[in-house]
Short mmCIF file of C-alpha atoms and ligand atoms in Angstrom, two decimals:
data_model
loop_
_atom_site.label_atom_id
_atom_site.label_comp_id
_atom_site.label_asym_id
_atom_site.label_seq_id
_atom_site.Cartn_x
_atom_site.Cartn_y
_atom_site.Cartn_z
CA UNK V 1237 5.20 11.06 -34.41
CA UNK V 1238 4.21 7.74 -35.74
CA UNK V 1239 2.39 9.05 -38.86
CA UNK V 1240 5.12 11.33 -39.48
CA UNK V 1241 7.98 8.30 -39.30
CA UNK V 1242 5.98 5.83 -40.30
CA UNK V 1243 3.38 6.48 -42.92
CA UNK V 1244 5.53 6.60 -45.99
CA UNK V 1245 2.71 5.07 -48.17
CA UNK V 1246 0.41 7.61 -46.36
CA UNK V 1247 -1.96 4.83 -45.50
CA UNK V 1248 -1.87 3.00 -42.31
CA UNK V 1249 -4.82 0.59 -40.14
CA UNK V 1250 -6.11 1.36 -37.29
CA UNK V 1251 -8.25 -1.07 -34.70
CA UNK V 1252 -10.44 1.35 -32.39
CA UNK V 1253 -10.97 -0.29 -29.20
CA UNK V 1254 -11.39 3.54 -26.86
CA UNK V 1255 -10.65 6.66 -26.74
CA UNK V 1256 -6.50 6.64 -27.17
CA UNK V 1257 -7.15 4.92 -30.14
CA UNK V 1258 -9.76 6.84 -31.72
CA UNK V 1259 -7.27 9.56 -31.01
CA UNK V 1260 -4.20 8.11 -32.52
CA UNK V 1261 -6.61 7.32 -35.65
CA UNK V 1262 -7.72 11.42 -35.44
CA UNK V 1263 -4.15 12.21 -34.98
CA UNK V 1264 -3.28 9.57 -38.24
CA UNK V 1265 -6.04 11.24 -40.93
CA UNK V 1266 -3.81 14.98 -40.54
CA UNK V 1267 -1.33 12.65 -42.45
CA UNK V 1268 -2.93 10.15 -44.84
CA UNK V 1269 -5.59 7.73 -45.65
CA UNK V 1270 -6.25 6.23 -41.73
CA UNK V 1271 -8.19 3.12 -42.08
CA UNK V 1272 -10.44 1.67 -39.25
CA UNK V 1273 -10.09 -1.88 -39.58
CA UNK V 1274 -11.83 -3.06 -36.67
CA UNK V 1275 -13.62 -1.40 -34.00
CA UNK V 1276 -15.94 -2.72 -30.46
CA UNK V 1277 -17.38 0.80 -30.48
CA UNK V 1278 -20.96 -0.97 -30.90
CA UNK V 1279 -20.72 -2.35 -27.44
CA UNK V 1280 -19.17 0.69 -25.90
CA UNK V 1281 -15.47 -0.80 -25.98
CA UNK V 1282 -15.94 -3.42 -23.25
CA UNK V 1283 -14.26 -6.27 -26.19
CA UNK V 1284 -11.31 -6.79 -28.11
CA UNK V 1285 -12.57 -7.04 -31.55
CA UNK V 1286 -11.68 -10.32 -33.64
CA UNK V 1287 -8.51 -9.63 -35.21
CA UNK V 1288 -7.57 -12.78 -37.11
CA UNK V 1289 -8.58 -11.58 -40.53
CA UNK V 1290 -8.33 -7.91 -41.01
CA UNK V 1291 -9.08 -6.03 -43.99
CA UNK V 1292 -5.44 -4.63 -44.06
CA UNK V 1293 -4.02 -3.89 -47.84
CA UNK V 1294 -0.24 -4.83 -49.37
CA UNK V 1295 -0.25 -0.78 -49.42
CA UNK V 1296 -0.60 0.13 -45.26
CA UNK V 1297 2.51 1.44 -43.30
CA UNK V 1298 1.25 -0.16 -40.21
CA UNK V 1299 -1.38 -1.56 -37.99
CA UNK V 1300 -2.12 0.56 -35.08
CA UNK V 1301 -3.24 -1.17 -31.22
CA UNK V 1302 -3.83 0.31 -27.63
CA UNK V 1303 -3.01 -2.65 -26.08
CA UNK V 1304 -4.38 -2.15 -22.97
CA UNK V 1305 -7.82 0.58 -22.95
CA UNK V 1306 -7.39 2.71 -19.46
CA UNK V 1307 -10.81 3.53 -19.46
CA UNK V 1308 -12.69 0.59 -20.76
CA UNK V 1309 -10.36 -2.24 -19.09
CA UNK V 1310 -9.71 -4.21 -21.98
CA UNK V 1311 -6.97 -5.66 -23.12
CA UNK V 1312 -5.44 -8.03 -26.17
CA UNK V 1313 -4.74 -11.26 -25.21
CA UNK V 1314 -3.71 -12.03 -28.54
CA UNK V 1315 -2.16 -9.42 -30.87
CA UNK V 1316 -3.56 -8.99 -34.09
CA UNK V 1317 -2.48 -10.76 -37.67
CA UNK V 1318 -1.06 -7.58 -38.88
CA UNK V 1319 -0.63 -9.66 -42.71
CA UNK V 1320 3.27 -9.22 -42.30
CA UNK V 1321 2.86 -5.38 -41.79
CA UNK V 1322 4.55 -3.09 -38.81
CA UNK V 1323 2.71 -3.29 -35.52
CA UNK V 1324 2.82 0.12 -32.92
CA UNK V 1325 1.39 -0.27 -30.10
CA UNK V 1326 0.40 2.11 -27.61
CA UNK V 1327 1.14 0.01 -24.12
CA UNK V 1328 1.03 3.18 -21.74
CA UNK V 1329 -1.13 1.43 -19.07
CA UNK V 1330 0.20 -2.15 -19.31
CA UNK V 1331 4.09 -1.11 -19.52
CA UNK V 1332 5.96 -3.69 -18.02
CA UNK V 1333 3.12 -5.20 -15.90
CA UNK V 1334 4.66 -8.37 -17.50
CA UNK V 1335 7.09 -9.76 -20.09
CA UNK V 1336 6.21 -8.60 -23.50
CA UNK V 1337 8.41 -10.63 -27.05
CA UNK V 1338 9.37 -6.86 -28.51
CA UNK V 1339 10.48 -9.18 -31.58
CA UNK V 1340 6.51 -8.78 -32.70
CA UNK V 1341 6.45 -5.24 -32.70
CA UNK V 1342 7.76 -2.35 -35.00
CA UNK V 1343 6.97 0.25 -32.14
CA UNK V 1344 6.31 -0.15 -28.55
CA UNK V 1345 5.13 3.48 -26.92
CA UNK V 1346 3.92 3.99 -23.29
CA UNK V 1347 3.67 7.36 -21.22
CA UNK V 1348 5.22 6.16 -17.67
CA UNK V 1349 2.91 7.44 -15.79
CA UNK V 1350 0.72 4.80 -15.56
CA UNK V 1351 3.16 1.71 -14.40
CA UNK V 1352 6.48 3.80 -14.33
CA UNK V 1353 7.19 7.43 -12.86
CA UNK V 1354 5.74 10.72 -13.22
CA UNK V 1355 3.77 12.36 -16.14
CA UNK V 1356 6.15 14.49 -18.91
CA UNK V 1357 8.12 10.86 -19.86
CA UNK V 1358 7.53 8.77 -22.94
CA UNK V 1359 9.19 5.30 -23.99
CA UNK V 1360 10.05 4.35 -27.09
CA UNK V 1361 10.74 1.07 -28.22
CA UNK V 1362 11.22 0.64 -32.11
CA UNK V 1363 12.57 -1.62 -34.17
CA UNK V 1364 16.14 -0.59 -35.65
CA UNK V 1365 15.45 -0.11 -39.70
CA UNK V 1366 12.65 2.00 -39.03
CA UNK V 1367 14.82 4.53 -37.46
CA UNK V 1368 15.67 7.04 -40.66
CA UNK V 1369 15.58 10.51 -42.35
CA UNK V 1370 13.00 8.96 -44.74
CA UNK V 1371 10.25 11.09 -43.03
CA UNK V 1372 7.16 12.74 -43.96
CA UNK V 1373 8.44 16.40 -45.77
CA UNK V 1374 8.01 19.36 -42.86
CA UNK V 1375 8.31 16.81 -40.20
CA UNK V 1376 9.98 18.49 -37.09
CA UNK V 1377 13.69 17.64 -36.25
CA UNK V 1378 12.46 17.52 -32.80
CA UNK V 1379 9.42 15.11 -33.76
CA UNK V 1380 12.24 12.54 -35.76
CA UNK V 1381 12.80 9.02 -33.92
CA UNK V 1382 16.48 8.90 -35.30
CA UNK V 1383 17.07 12.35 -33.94
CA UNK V 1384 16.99 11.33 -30.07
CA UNK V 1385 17.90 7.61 -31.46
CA UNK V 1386 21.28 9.43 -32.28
CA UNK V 1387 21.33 11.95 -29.79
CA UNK V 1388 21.03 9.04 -26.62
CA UNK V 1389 17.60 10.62 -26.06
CA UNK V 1390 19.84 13.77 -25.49
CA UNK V 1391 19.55 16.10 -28.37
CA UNK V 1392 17.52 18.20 -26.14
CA UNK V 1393 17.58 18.45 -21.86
CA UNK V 1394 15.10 15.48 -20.84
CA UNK V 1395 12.71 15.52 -18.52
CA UNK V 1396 15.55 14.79 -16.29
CA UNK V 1397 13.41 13.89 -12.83
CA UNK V 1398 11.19 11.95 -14.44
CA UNK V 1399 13.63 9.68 -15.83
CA UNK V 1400 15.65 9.05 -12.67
CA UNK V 1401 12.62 8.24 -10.93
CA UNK V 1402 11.75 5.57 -14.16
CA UNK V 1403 14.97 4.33 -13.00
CA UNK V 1404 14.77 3.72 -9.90
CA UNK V 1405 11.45 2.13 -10.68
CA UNK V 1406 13.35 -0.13 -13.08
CA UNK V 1407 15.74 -1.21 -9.99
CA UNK V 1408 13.37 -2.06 -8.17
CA UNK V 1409 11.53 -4.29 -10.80
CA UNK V 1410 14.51 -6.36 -11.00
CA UNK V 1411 15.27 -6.48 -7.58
CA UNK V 1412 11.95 -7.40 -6.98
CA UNK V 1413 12.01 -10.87 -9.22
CA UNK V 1414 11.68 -9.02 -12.58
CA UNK V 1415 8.86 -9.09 -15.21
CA UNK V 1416 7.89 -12.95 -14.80
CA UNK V 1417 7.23 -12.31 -11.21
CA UNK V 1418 5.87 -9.07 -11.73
CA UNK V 1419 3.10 -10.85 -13.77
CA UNK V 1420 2.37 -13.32 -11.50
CA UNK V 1421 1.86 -10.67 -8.82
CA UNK V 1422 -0.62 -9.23 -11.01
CA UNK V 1423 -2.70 -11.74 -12.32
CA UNK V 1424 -2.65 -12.97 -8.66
CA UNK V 1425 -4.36 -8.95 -8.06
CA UNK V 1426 -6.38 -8.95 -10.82
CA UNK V 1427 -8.11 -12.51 -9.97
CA UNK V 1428 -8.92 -11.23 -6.07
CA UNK V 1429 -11.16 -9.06 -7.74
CA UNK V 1430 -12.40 -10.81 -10.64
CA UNK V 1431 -13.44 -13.17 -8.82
CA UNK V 1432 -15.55 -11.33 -6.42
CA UNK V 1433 -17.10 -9.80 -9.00
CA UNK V 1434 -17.75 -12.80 -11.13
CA UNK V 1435 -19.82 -14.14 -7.84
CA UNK V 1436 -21.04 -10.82 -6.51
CA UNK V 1437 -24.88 -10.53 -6.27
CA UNK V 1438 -24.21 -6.40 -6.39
CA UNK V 1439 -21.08 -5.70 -8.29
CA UNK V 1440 -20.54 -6.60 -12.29
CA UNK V 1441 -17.38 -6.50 -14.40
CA UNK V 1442 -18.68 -4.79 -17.44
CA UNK V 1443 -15.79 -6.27 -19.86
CA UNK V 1444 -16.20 -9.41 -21.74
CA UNK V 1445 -14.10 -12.31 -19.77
CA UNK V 1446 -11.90 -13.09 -22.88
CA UNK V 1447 -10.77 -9.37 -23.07
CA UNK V 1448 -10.11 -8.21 -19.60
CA UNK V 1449 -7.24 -6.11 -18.32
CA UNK V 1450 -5.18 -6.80 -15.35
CA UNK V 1451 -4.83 -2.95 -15.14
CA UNK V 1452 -7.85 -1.65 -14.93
CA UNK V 1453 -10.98 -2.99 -13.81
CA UNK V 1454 -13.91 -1.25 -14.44
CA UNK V 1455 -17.75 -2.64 -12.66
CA UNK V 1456 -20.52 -1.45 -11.78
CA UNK V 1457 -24.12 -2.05 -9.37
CA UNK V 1458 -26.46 -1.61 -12.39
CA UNK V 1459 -27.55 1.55 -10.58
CA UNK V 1460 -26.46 5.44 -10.94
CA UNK V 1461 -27.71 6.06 -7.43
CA UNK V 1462 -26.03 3.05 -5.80
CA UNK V 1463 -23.05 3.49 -7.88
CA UNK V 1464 -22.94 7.17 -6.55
CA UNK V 1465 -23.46 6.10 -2.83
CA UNK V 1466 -20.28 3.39 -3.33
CA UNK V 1467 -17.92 5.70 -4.40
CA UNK V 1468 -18.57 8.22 -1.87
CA UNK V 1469 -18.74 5.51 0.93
CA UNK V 1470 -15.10 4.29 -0.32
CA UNK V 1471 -13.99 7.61 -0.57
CA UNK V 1472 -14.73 8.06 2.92
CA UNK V 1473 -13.20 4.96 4.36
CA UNK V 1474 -9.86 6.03 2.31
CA UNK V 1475 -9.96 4.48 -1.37
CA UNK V 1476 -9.13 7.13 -4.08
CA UNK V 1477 -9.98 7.60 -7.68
CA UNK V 1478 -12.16 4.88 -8.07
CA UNK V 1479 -15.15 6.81 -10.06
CA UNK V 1480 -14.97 5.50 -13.63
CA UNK V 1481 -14.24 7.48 -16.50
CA UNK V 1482 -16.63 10.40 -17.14
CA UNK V 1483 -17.22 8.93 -20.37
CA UNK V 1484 -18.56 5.59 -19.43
CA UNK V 1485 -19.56 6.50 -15.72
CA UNK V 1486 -19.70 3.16 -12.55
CA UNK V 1487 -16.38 2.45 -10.91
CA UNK V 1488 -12.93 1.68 -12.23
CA UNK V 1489 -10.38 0.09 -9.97
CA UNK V 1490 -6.75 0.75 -11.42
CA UNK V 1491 -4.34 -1.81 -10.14
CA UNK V 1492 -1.20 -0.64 -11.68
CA UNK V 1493 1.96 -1.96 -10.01
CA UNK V 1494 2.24 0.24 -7.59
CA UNK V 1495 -0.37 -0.91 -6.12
CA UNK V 1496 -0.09 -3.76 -3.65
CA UNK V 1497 -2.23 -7.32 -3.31
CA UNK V 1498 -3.30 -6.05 0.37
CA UNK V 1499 -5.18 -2.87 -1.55
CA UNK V 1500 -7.04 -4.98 -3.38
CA UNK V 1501 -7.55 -7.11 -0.85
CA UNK V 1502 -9.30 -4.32 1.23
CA UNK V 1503 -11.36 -3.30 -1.68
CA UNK V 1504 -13.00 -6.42 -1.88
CA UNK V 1505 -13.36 -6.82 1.33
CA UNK V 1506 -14.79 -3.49 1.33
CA UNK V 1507 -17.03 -4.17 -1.75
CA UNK V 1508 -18.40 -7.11 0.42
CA UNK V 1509 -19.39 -5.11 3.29
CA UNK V 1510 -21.27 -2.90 0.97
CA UNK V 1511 -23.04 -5.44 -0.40
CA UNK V 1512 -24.43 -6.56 2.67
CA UNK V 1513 -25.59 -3.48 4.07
CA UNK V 1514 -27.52 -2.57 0.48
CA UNK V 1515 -28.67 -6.12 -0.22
CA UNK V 1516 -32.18 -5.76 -1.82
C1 LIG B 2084 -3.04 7.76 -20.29
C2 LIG B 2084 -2.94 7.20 -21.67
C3 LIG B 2084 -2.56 7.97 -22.76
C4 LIG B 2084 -2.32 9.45 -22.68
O1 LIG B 2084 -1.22 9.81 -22.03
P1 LIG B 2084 -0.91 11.38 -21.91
O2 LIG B 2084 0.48 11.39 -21.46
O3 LIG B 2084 -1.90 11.93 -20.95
O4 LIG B 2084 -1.11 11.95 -23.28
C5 LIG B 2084 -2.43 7.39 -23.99
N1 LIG B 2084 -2.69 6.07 -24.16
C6 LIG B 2084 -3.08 5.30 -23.14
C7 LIG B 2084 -3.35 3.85 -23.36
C8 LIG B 2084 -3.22 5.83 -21.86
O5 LIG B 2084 -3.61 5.07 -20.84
#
């Protein structure tokens, strides 16, 4: 959809920091000239590239970011100089974990099911003028921003579950001391586990310091076997999904909102324990 709204010049920029991004750049060529303007594939993903001086041209749509990479656990702590030109972002695993200026952006986009409610629900936040008809020819009605902009996200039946349960989320968010406090909370999370891992003897974060996400935190022992024999061990003694990616392999501990300081809490204190029995 953002190609097909967006890329009226049919040339847009694109930083690739994973795979959602070297999707959305895939997903970008069907339409135009994609350009990669930056890209930590060299070092498997695990930075956020410099993006203070981009090679972006007076003739790109937009600059494309995944704010926050799922499977790599990195995440901008600076947005890029985008040279005056629209930034989208794709925030689908750091929605609301904390206050974002949406003043910066042209297009905020997050599936919900990583921070917000179930799977089959996107958000869209875009900037007013670039809601128009002045789309790419044989663009779907369907596929249009100012279609459901018009339509109160109604010109079709929503997914209407999903969006009752984003509500409710949403409820509870503010009832809970809102964005500032949800941010706190999680960089409170985060640091339980960063900082075990910055002293563990074992365990090693695998992302650069500068670039890490308060999402997703990805480590590993250094070996397969040992990695193997953790997550089994965990899985036994009740922690879930904590294999990493199939693509990079190790562990990945996704802290999403949902899940509370005391679960990290017993991770570590987990991770510890394993330590200690596996000490070599
Ligand atoms: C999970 C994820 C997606 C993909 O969401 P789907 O709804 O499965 O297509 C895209 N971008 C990011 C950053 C994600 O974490």
């Amino acid at each position: 959809m953002v190609p097909m709204n967006l890329m009226k010049n049919r040339k847009a920029g694109y930083i690739l920091t994973g795979q959602w991004a070297k999707k959305a750049f895939a997903e970008a060529k069907i339409y135009g000239e994609a350009v990669e303007l930056a890209s930590s594939a060299d070092k498997t993903f695990t930075y956020i590239p410099d993006c203070s001086d981009l090679p972006i041209t007076e003739d790109m749509d937009y600059v494309y970011i995944c704010e926050n990479n799922t499977i790599y656990g990195t995440k901008y702590h600076q947005l890029p100089d985008t040279k005056g030109k629209i930034l989208v972002s794709d925030q689908s695993s750091c929605f609301l974990s904390e206050p974002v200026d949406v003043t910066k952006y042209g297009i905020i986009y997050a599936g919900v099911q990583k921070n917000v409610g179930p799977a089959g629900t996107v958000i869209v936040i875009i900037r007013e003028d670039l809601i128009s008809d002045d789309v790419l020819p044989g663009t779907p009605t369907m596929l249009k921003y100012k279609t459901h902009a018009d339509n109160d996200s109604l010109y079709n039946t929503p997914p209407c579950y999903g969006i009752y349960i984003c509500g409710k989320v949403f409820k509870w968010l503010l009832k809970t001391g809102g964005l500032e406090k949800r941010k706190e909370i999680n960089e409170a999370k985060a640091k339980i586990l960063y900082d075990f891992l910055d002293q563990s003897k074992l365990f090693k974060g695998t992302v650069e310091k500068d670039s890490r996400s308060m999402m997703n935190v990805p480590f590993v022992t250094g070996d397969k076997e040992l990695d193997a024999k953790f997550i089994e061990e965990a899985k036994a003694a009740g922690f879930e999904n904590l294999k990493g990616h199939r693509t990079v392999g190790g562990m990945r501990a996704s802290i999403y909102n949902a899940m509370p300081t005391e679960g990290v809490e017993k991770l570590v204190a987990f991770m510890k324990k394993f330590e200690e029995e596996n000490a070599r």
